[in-house]
Backbone as a ProteinNet text record, in pm:
[ID]
protein_1_A
[PRIMARY]
MGHPHRATVGGGGLHRLWVRSLAVVGPVVFSGSDDGALRRWDAETGLPLGEPISAAPVRGMTARGAADGLVIATGSPDALIAVWRPTA
[TERTIARY]
-1105.7	-1004.5	-1001.3	-913.3	-932	-910.9	-901.2	-887.3	-736	-681.6	-553.5	-464.6	-403.1	-336.4	-296.2	-342.6	-310.1	-203.5	-81.7	-21.7	41.4	62.3	132.7	260.3	354.6	467.8	508.3	610.9	665.3	567.5	483.7	398.9	347.6	379.1	361.6	434.1	458.1	529	682.9	773.6	904.8	909.6	873.7	891.8	833.3	907.3	825.6	761.9	788.6	711.1	690.3	633.2	544.1	651.5	648.9	681.9	623.7	758.6	767.2	774.3	846.8	874.4	898.5	905.2	890.3	965.1	1042.9	1087.3	1071.4	1086.7	1066	1169.3	1265.4	1340.8	1343	1299.3	1284.6	1175.2	1246	1116.1	1178.6	1230.6	1241.9	1182	1132.6	1080.5	1143.7	1183.9	1234.9	1142.9	1178.5	1104.8	1158	1139.8	1224.1	1107.5	1158.9	1079	1145	1064.2	1066.8	1164.8	1172.1	1271.1	1406.3	1415.5	1580.2	1605.7	1520.6	1530.4	1539.8	1594.7	1589.2	1578.3	1454.4	1464.5	1410.3	1460.1	1431.9	1358.6	1260.1	1131.6	1167.8	1096.1	1074.5	913.8	956.1	788.4	707.1	743.2	668.4	604.4	711	665.7	632.3	672.1	639.4	704.2	843.3	897	1058.2	1072.3	1188.7	1335.4	1418.8	1517.6	1671.3	1738.5	1842.7	1782.2	1907.8	1858.3	1876.8	1785.5	1767.9	1915.6	1891.9	2023.5	1983	2070.3	2035	2060.2	1972.5	1983	1933.8	1911.1	1852.7	1716.1	1608.9	1480.7	1450.3	1393.5	1363.8	1260.1	1227	1107.6	1107.6	1219.7	1226.8	1318.8	1312.8	1379.9	1366.1	1505.3	1503.1	1608.9	1561.8	1644.6	1642.7	1772.1	1763.8	1909.3	1890.5	1995	2102.5	2233	2322.5	2405	2508.2	2598.1	2701.9	2706.6	2796.2	2706.9	2588.9	2492.6	2392.7	2327.6	2226.1	2239.1	2218	2209.7	2067.3	2078.8	1967.7	2028.9	1926.7	1979.9	1840.4	1865.9	1749.5	1756.3	1663	1684.5	1609.2	1621.7	1592.4	1563.7	1488.7	1440.2	1539.7	1679.4	1778.1	1878	1799.2	1839.5	1995.1	2008.7	2104.1	2033.4	2131.3	2145	2227	2184.7	2253.7	2270.5	2385	2358.2	2424.8	2339.2	2362.7	2417.9	2496.1	2489.9	2509.5	2369.8	2349.7	2393.9	2471.8	2530.4	2408.2	2413.3	2319.7	2263.9
2807.6	2743.3	2641.1	2597.3	2460.1	2306.1	2201.1	2094.8	2067.6	1997.6	1949.6	1830.3	1847.6	1740.5	1641.5	1530	1420.3	1319	1272.8	1176	1065.6	968.6	844.8	825.1	807.5	759.4	672.7	591.4	457.3	347.2	365.7	228.7	158.5	213.1	142.1	52.1	45.2	-98	-70.7	49.1	67.1	88.2	157.5	195	85.1	22.8	-86.3	-58.1	66.1	93.3	242.9	340.3	462	551.7	626.1	743.2	849.7	904.9	1015	1161.3	1166.3	1293.1	1290.7	1403.7	1453.5	1595.4	1574.1	1743.4	1735.1	1859	1868.5	1976.7	1937.7	2027.2	2040.9	2111.2	2116	1992	1945.8	1837	1655	1706.4	1569.5	1582.6	1483.7	1487.7	1381.2	1375.6	1304.9	1246.6	1146.6	1050.4	984.7	1010.5	926	852.9	732.3	642.5	589.2	513.8	454.9	345.9	284.8	136.8	191.1	336.4	382.2	414.2	408.4	433.6	602.4	655.6	781.1	781.6	796.3	765	919	905.6	1025.5	947.3	1069.8	1009.1	1145.2	1098.6	1212.8	1253.7	1345.2	1437.7	1433.6	1447.3	1416.6	1272.4	1188.8	1049.6	952.7	974.7	953.2	794.5	753.6	665	703.5	609.4	611.9	663.3	776.5	772.8	742	634.1	588.6	451.1	439.7	313.7	446.1	359.3	464	469.7	562.4	596.8	558.4	420.9	385.1	479.1	485.2	601	512.6	597.4	567.2	593.4	533.4	604.5	743.3	771.6	915.7	975.9	1056.6	1142.7	1289.2	1352.6	1471.3	1497.4	1577.3	1602.3	1742.3	1781.5	1915.2	1888.2	1938	1932.2	2096.3	2091.9	2226.8	2246.4	2328.5	2380.2	2443.6	2413.9	2466.4	2511.7	2619.4	2663.6	2533.5	2423	2335.3	2216.5	2200.1	2072	2084.7	1981.4	1953.7	1919.4	1961.9	1911.2	1843.6	1763.7	1688.8	1654	1716.2	1688.8	1582.6	1504.4	1397.4	1387	1388.9	1342.7	1214	1184.4	1001.1	1019.7	910.8	935.6	919.6	862.4	825.1	968.1	1057	1207.3	1196.4	1122.7	1149.6	1227.8	1343.7	1431.9	1391.9	1343.5	1299	1413.5	1444.7	1509.5	1445.1	1463.2	1382.7	1484.3	1481.3	1521.6	1410	1389.1	1290.2	1312.5	1230.9	1240.1	1220.5	1255.7	1237.1	1089.5
-1985.5	-1969.4	-2033.1	-2113.8	-2191.5	-2131.8	-2184.8	-2116.7	-2152.6	-2049	-2050.7	-2125.8	-2209.8	-2285.5	-2211.5	-2268.4	-2207.1	-2294.5	-2235.2	-2314.4	-2211.9	-2267.5	-2206	-2246.1	-2163.3	-2189.2	-2173.4	-2255.4	-2192.9	-2246.8	-2294.9	-2298.6	-2170.2	-2065.4	-1944.6	-1880.4	-1759.4	-1735.3	-1713.6	-1757.3	-1748	-1609.3	-1513.5	-1394	-1352.2	-1246.4	-1160.4	-1043.9	-980.1	-863.7	-865.2	-786.5	-791.7	-890.3	-968.4	-1019.3	-876.9	-841.3	-773.7	-811.2	-922.2	-956.1	-1098.4	-1135.9	-1301.5	-1334	-1419.4	-1467.9	-1624.3	-1680.9	-1840.4	-1853.9	-1925.3	-2003	-2159.3	-2227.3	-2373.8	-2418.6	-2536.2	-2539.5	-2460.3	-2360.5	-2279.8	-2125.4	-2112.4	-1967.8	-1899.9	-1765.3	-1699.8	-1579.5	-1524.6	-1454.1	-1353.3	-1200.3	-1126.8	-1041.9	-985.1	-910	-772.2	-725.7	-583.8	-641.6	-763	-819.9	-837.8	-821.3	-820.2	-964	-1050.1	-1208.8	-1238.6	-1266.7	-1346	-1489.3	-1577.3	-1697.8	-1760.6	-1919.7	-2001.7	-2101.1	-2161.3	-2230.6	-2324.5	-2457.2	-2583.8	-2571.1	-2505.8	-2477.2	-2619.2	-2741.3	-2836.9	-2886.2	-2860.2	-2898.3	-2789.5	-2667.2	-2544.4	-2552.3	-2616.2	-2623.6	-2521	-2454.2	-2374.4	-2430.1	-2396.9	-2461.4	-2380	-2427.9	-2412.7	-2253.1	-2207.8	-2092.9	-1954.5	-1852.2	-1740.5	-1643.4	-1573.9	-1494.6	-1361	-1329.1	-1181.1	-1069.9	-986.2	-873	-741.8	-640	-509.9	-550.3	-476.4	-501.7	-519.4	-610.1	-610.4	-546.7	-465.1	-402.9	-441.1	-488.2	-570.3	-677.5	-746.2	-866.7	-937.3	-993.2	-1048.6	-1169.7	-1289.6	-1403.2	-1463.2	-1551	-1554.8	-1676.7	-1761.6	-1860.1	-1810.6	-1828.7	-1780.9	-1942.8	-1889.8	-1984.1	-2066.8	-1981.3	-2008.7	-2003.4	-2032.4	-2038.5	-1928.8	-1961.5	-1861.3	-1728.7	-1620.6	-1477.4	-1426	-1346.8	-1281.6	-1132.9	-1041.4	-886.7	-855	-817.7	-705.2	-610.1	-501.1	-360.2	-321.8	-249.3	-205.8	-44.1	13.1	137.8	215.7	179.6	272.9	304.1	224.3	256	145.6	55.2	-54.1	-170.2	-185.9	-282.8	-426.9	-526.1	-625.2	-766.9	-819.9	-949	-1027.9	-1144.4	-1238.8	-1378.6	-1489.4	-1616.5	-1707	-1741.4	-1866.2	-2024.9	-2049.3	-2206.3	-2285.4	-2420.1	-2547.7	-2531.2
[MASK]
++++++++++++++++++++++++++++++++++++++++++++++++++++++++++++++++++++++++++++++++++++++++

């Protein structure tokens, strides 16, 4: 078995609290954290893509491509489930 590929996204410091959940869809990495930010990153460059989506603190997340675009579902500690359809 080979060594894992390590990369840092975002140059650090963009999430103010713990990152709790990650999802990867194609070339995009999504990260959700306790600060309520849902962020998109370019997996190749590690740079942020657009502004963060404001949300409740994220403790779980899934992201999937759908016929009509991308769908992201997040879960928070207050039992809120949010569904996002981000645009480019």
